[in-house]
mmCIF file of C-alpha atoms in Angstrom:
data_model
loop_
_atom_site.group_PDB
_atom_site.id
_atom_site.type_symbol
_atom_site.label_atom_id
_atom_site.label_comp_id
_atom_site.label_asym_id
_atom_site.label_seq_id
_atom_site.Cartn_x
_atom_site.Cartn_y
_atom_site.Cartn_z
ATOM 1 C CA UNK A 1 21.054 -26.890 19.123
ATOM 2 C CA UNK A 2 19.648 -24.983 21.990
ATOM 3 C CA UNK A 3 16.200 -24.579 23.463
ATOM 4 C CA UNK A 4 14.520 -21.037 24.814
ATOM 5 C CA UNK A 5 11.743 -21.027 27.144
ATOM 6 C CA UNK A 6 8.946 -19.107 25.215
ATOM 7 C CA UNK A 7 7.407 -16.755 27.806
ATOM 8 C CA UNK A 8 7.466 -16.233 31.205
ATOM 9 C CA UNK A 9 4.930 -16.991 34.166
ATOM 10 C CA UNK A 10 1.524 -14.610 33.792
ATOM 11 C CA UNK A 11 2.848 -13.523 30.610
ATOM 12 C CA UNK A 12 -0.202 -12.119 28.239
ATOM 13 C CA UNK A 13 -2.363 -13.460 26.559
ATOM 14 C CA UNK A 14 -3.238 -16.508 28.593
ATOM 15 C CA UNK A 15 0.170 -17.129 29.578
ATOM 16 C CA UNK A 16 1.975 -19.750 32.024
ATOM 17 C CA UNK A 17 -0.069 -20.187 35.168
ATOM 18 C CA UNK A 18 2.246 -21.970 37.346
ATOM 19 C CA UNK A 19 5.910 -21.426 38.097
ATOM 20 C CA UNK A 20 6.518 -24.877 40.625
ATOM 21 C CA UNK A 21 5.370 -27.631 38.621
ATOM 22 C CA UNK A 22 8.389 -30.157 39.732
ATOM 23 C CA UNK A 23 7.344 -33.075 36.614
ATOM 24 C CA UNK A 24 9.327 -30.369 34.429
ATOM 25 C CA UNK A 25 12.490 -29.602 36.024
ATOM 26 C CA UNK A 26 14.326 -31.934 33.982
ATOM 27 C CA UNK A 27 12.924 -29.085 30.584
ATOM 28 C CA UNK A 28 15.057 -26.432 32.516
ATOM 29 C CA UNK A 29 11.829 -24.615 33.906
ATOM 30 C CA UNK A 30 9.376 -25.314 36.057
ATOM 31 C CA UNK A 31 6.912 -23.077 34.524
ATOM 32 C CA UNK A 32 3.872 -24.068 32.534
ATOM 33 C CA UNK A 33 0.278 -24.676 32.852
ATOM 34 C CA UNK A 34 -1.551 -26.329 35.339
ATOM 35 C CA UNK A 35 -4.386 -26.516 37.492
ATOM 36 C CA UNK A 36 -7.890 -28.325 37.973
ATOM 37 C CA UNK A 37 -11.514 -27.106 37.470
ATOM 38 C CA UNK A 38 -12.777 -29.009 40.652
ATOM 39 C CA UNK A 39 -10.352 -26.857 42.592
ATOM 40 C CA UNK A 40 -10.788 -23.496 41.170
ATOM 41 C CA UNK A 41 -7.287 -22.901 39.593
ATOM 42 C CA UNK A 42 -8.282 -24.846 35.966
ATOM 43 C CA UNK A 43 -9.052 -23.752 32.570
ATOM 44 C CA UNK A 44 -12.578 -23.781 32.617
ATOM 45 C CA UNK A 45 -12.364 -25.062 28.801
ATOM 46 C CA UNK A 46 -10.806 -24.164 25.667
ATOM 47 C CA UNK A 47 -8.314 -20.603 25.772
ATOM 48 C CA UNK A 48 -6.591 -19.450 23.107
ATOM 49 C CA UNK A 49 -2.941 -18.932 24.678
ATOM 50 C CA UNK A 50 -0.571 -16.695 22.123
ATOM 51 C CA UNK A 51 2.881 -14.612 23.160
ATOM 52 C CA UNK A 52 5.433 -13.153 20.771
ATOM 53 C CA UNK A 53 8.340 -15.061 19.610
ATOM 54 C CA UNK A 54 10.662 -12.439 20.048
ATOM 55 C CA UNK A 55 13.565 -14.227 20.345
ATOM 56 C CA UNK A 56 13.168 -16.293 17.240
ATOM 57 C CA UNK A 57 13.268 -13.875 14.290
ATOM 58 C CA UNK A 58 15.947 -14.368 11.264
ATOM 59 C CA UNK A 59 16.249 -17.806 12.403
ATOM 60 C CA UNK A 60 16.949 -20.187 9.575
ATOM 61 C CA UNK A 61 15.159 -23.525 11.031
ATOM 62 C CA UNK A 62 12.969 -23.528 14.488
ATOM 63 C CA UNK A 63 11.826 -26.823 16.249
ATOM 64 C CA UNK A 64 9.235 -26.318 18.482
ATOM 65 C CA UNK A 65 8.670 -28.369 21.297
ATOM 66 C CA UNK A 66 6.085 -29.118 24.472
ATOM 67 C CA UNK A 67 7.265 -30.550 27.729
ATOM 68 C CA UNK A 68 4.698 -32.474 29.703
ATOM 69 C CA UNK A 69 5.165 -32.874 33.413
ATOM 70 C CA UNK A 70 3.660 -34.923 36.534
ATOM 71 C CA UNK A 71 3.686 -35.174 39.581
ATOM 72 C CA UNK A 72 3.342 -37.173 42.485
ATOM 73 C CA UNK A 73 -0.364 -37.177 42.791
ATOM 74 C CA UNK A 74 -1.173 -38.781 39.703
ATOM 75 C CA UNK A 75 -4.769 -37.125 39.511
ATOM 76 C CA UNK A 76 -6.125 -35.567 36.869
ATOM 77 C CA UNK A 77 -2.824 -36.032 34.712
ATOM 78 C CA UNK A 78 -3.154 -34.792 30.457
ATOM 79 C CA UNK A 79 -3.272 -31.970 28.407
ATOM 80 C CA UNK A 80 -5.402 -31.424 24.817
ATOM 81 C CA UNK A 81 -4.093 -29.125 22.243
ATOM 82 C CA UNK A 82 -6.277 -28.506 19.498
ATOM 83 C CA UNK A 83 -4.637 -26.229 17.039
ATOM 84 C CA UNK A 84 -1.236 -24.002 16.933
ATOM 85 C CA UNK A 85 -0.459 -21.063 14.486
ATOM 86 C CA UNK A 86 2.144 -19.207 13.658
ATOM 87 C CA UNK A 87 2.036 -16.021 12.000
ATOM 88 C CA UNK A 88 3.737 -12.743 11.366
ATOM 89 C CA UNK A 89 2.567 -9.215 13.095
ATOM 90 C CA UNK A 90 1.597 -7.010 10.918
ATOM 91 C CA UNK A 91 3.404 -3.634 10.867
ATOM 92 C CA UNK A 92 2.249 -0.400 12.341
ATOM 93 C CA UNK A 93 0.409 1.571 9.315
ATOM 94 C CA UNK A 94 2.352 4.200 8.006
ATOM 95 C CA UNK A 95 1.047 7.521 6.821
ATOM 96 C CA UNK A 96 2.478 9.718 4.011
ATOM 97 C CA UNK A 97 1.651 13.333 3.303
ATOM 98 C CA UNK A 98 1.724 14.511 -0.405
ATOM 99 C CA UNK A 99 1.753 18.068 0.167
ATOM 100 C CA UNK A 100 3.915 20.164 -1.694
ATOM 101 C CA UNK A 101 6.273 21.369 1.796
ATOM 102 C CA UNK A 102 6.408 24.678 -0.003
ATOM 103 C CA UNK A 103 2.326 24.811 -0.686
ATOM 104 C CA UNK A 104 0.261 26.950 1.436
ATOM 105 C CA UNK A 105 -3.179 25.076 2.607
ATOM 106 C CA UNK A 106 -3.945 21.134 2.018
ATOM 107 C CA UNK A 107 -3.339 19.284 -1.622
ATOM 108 C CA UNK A 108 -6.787 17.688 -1.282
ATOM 109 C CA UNK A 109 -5.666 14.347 -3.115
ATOM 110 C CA UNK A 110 -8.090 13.377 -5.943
ATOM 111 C CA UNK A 111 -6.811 10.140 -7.189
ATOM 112 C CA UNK A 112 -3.910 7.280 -6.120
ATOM 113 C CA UNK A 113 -2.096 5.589 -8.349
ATOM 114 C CA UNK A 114 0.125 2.394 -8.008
ATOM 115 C CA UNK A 115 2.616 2.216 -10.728
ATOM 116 C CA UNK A 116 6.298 1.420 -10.686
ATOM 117 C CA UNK A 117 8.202 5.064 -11.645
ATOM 118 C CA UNK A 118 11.936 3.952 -10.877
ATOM 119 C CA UNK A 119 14.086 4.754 -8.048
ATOM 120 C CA UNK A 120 13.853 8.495 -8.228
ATOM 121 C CA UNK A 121 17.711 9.062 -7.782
ATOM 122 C CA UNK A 122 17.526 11.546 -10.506
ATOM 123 C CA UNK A 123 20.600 9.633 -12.057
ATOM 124 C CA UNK A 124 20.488 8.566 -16.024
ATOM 125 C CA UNK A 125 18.081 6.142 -15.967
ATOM 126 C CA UNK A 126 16.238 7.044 -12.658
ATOM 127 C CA UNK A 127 12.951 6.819 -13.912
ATOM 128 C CA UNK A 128 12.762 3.035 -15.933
ATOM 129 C CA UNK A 129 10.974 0.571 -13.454
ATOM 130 C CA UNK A 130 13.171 -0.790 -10.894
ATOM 131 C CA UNK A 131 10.961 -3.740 -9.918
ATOM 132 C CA UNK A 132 8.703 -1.686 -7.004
ATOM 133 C CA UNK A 133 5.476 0.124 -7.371
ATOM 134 C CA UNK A 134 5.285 3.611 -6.340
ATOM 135 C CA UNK A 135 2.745 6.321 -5.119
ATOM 136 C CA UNK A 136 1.185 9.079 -7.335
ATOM 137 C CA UNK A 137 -1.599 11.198 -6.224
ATOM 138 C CA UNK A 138 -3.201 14.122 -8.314
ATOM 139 C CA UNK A 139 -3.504 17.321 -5.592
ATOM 140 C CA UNK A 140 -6.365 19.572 -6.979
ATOM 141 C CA UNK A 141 -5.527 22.313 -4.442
ATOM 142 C CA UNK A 142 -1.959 22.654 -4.644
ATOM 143 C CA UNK A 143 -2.385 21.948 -8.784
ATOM 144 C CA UNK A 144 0.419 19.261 -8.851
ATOM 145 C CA UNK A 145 1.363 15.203 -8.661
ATOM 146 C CA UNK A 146 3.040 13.728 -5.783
ATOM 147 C CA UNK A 147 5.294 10.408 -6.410
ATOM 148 C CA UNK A 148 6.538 8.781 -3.183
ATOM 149 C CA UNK A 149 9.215 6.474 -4.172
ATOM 150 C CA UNK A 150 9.836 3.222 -2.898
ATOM 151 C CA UNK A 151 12.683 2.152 -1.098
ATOM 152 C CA UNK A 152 12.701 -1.553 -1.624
ATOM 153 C CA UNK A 153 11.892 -1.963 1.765
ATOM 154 C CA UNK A 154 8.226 -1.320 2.039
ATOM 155 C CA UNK A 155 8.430 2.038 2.505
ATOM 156 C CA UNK A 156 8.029 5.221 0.421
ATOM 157 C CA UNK A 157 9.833 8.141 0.478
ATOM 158 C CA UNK A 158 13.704 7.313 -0.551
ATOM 159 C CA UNK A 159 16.040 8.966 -1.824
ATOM 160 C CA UNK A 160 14.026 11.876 -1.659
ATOM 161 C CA UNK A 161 11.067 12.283 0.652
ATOM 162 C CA UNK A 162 8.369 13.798 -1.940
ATOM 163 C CA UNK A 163 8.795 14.502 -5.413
ATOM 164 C CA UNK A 164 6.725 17.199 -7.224
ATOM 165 C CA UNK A 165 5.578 17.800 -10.409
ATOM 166 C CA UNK A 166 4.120 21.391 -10.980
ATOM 167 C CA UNK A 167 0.953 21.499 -13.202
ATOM 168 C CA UNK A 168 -1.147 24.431 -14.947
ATOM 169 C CA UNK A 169 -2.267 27.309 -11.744
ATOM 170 C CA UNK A 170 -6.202 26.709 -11.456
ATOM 171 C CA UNK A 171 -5.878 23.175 -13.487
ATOM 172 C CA UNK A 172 -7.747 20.770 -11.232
ATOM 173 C CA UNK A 173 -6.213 17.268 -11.529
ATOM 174 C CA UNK A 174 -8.459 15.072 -11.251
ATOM 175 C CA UNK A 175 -7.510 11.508 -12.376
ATOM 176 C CA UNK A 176 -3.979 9.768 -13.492
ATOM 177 C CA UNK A 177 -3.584 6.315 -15.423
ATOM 178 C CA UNK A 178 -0.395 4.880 -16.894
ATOM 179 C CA UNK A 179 0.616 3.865 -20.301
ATOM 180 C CA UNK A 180 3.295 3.726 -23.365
ATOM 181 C CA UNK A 181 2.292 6.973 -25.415
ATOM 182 C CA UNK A 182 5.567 7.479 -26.677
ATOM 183 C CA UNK A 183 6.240 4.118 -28.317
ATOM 184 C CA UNK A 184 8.661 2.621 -25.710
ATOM 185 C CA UNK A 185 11.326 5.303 -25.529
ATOM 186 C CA UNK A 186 11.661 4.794 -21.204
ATOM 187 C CA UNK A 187 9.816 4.443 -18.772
ATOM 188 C CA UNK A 188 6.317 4.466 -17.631
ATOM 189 C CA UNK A 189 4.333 7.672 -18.772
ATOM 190 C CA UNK A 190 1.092 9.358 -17.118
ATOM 191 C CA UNK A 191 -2.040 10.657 -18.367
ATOM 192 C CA UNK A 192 -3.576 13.299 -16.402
ATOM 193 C CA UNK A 193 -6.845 14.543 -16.151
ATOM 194 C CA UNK A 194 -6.844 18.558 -15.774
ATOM 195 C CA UNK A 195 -10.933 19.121 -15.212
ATOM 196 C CA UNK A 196 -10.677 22.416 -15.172
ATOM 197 C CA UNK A 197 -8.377 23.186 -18.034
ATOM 198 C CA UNK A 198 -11.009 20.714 -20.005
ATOM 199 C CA UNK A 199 -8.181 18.540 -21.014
ATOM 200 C CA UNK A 200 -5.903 15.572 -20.835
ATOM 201 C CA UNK A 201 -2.230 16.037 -20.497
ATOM 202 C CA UNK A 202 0.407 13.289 -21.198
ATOM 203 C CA UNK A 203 3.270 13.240 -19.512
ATOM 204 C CA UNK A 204 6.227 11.162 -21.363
ATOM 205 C CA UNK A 205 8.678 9.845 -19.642
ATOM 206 C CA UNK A 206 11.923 9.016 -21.411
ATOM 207 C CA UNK A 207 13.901 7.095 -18.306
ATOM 208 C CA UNK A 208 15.298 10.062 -17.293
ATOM 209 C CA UNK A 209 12.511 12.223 -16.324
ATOM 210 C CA UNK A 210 8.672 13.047 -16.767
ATOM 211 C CA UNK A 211 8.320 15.758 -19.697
ATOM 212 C CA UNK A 212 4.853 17.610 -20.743
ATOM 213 C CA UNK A 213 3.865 16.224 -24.496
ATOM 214 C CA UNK A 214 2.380 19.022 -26.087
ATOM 215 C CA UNK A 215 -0.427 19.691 -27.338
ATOM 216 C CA UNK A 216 -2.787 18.471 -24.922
ATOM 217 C CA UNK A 217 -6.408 16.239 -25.642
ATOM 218 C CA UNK A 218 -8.813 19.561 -25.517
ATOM 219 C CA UNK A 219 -12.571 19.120 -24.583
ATOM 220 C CA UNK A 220 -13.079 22.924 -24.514
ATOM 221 C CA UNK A 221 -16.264 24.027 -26.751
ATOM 222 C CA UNK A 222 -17.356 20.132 -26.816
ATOM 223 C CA UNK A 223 -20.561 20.464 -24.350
ATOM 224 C CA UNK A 224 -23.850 20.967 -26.160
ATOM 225 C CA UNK A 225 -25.690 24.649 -25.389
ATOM 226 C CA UNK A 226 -22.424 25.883 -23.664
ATOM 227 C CA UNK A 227 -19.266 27.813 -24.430
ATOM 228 C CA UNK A 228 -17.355 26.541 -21.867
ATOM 229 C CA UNK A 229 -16.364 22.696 -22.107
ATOM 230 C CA UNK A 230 -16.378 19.103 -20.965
ATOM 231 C CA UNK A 231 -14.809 18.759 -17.328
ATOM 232 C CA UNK A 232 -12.720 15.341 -17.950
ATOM 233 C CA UNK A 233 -12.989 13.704 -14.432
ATOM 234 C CA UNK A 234 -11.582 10.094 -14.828
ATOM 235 C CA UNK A 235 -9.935 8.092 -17.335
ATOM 236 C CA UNK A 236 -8.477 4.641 -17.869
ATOM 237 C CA UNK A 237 -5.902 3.113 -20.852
ATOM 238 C CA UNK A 238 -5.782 0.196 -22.238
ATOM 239 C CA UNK A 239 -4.457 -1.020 -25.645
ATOM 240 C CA UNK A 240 -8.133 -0.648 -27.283
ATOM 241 C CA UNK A 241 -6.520 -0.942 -30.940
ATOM 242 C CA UNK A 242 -4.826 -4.312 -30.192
ATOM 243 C CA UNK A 243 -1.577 -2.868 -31.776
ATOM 244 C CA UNK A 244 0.525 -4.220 -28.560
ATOM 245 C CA UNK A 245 0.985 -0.756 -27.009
ATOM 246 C CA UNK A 246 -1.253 0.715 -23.915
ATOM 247 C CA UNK A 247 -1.850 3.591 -25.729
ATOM 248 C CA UNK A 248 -5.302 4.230 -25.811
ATOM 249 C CA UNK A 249 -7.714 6.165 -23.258
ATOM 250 C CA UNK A 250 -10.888 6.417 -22.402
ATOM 251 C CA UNK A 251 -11.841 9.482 -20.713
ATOM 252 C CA UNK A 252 -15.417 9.961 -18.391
ATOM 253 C CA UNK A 253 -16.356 13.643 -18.812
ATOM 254 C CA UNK A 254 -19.446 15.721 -16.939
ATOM 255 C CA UNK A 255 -20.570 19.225 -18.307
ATOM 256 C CA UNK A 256 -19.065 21.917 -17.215
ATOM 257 C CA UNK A 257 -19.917 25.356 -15.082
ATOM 258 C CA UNK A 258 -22.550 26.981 -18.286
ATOM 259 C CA UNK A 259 -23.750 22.753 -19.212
ATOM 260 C CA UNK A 260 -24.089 20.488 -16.385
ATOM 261 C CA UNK A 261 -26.130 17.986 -17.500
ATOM 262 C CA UNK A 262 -25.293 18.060 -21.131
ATOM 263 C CA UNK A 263 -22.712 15.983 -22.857
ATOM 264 C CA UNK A 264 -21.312 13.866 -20.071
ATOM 265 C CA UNK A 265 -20.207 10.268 -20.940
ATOM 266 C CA UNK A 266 -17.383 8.471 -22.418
ATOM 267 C CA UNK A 267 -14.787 9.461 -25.121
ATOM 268 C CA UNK A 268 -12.319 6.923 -26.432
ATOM 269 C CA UNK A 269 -9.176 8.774 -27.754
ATOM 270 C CA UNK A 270 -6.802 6.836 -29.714
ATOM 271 C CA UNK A 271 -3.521 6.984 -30.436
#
């Protein structure tokens, strides 16, 4: 076993004070804390005192230990600790674009989605769940998804940086929910809201990619007084049938360009 001085004299935050107490010498270090109030060099009262234990990480087992030390004077001798913590630093945020690199102008993100796609290798099997969740986001500028893969690690972008996944020109994603709409034959799928398209696409994934299902849910000619459609903004599946599957939506539409205010609310689809 060996012992490491954690710190150094003046150290932030609230550091060692004092580099020549003597009553420690036999620790290996004279530093530590020390002082008095009456003499203008003391604490005052409680401080929080806190440094990084940078020398310490992938250590299997740590002991931590506190040397007290005296001297000759014998005045004013003790020290109260009231409570220690240790903790881990949290890591730097990290930002992600999920702009097409070949789109002109910003993807405007609509909705985020948290779902476990796969690896994204592209190999045979690339897209059944490999036990981490991954990033989707519906663009409604650029008229696509973005997935940001996760590389085990807790970050997302491996093996490649950004995938995406073209939709309809002029489509307007809007919203994107997971599910099992083709019975279990791979991998997660994705419903996607297209608002203005006035439908719902699936998009069935088989374990080795994501695939259009065709036809698509169609709100088109569904608003009252107007020609020109529902807008389906937002959605949500669940297994609403109880037949064990998450095949079910529930789609949130407004009125569209010729009908706002007219027709919005819910509409269960089933499967």
């Amino acid at each position: 076993m060996s012992w490491q001085t954690v710190g150094a004299l003046g150290d932030p935050e609230n550091w060692y004070t004092d580099d020549t107490i003597s009553g420690l010498s036999d620790s290996g270090t004279q530093m530590g804390w020390s002082g008095r109030n009456n003499s203008g060099n003391g604490s005052n009262g409680w401080v929080t005192a806190r440094h990084v234990l940078t020398g310490l990480g992938g250590q299997s087992s740590v002991i931590l230990r506190f040397a007290f030390g005296t001297d000759s004077s014998i005045t004013d001798e003790g020290i109260a600790i009231d409570d220690i913590k240790i903790s881990a630093i949290p890591s730097p945020k990290a930002t992600y674009t999920v702009r097409d690199p070949g789109a002109v102008g910003p993807a405007q993100p609509k909705d985020l989605l948290v779902i476990d796609l796969g690896d994204g290798s592209g190999m045979p099997g690339g897209y059944l769940p490999d036990g981490f969740p991954d990033l989707v986001t519906t663009n409604r500028t650029t008229n696509d998804l973005a997935i940001r893969y996760n590389d085990g690690q807790g970050k997302f972008g491996a093996p490649v940086d950004i995938e995406i996944v073209a939709l309809a020109l002029g489509s307007m994603p809007y919203a994107v929910c997971s599910g099992d709409f083709d019975g279990g034959m791979g991998g997660t799928d994705l419903a996607v809201c297209l608002r203005d398209l006035h439908q719902v696409i699936l998009l069935l994934n088989d374990g080795n990619g994501l695939a259009l299902s065709a036809p698509p849910i169609d709100f088109l000619g569904l608003a009252e007084g107007g020609a020109d459609g529902l807008n389906p903004v937002d959605l949500v599946c669940g297994d609403l049938d109880q037949d064990g599957r998450r095949d079910d939506l529930v789609v949130a539409l407004e009125g569209g360009l010729f009908s706002m205010g007219l027709g919005q609310g819910l509409v269960r689809v089933m499967n």
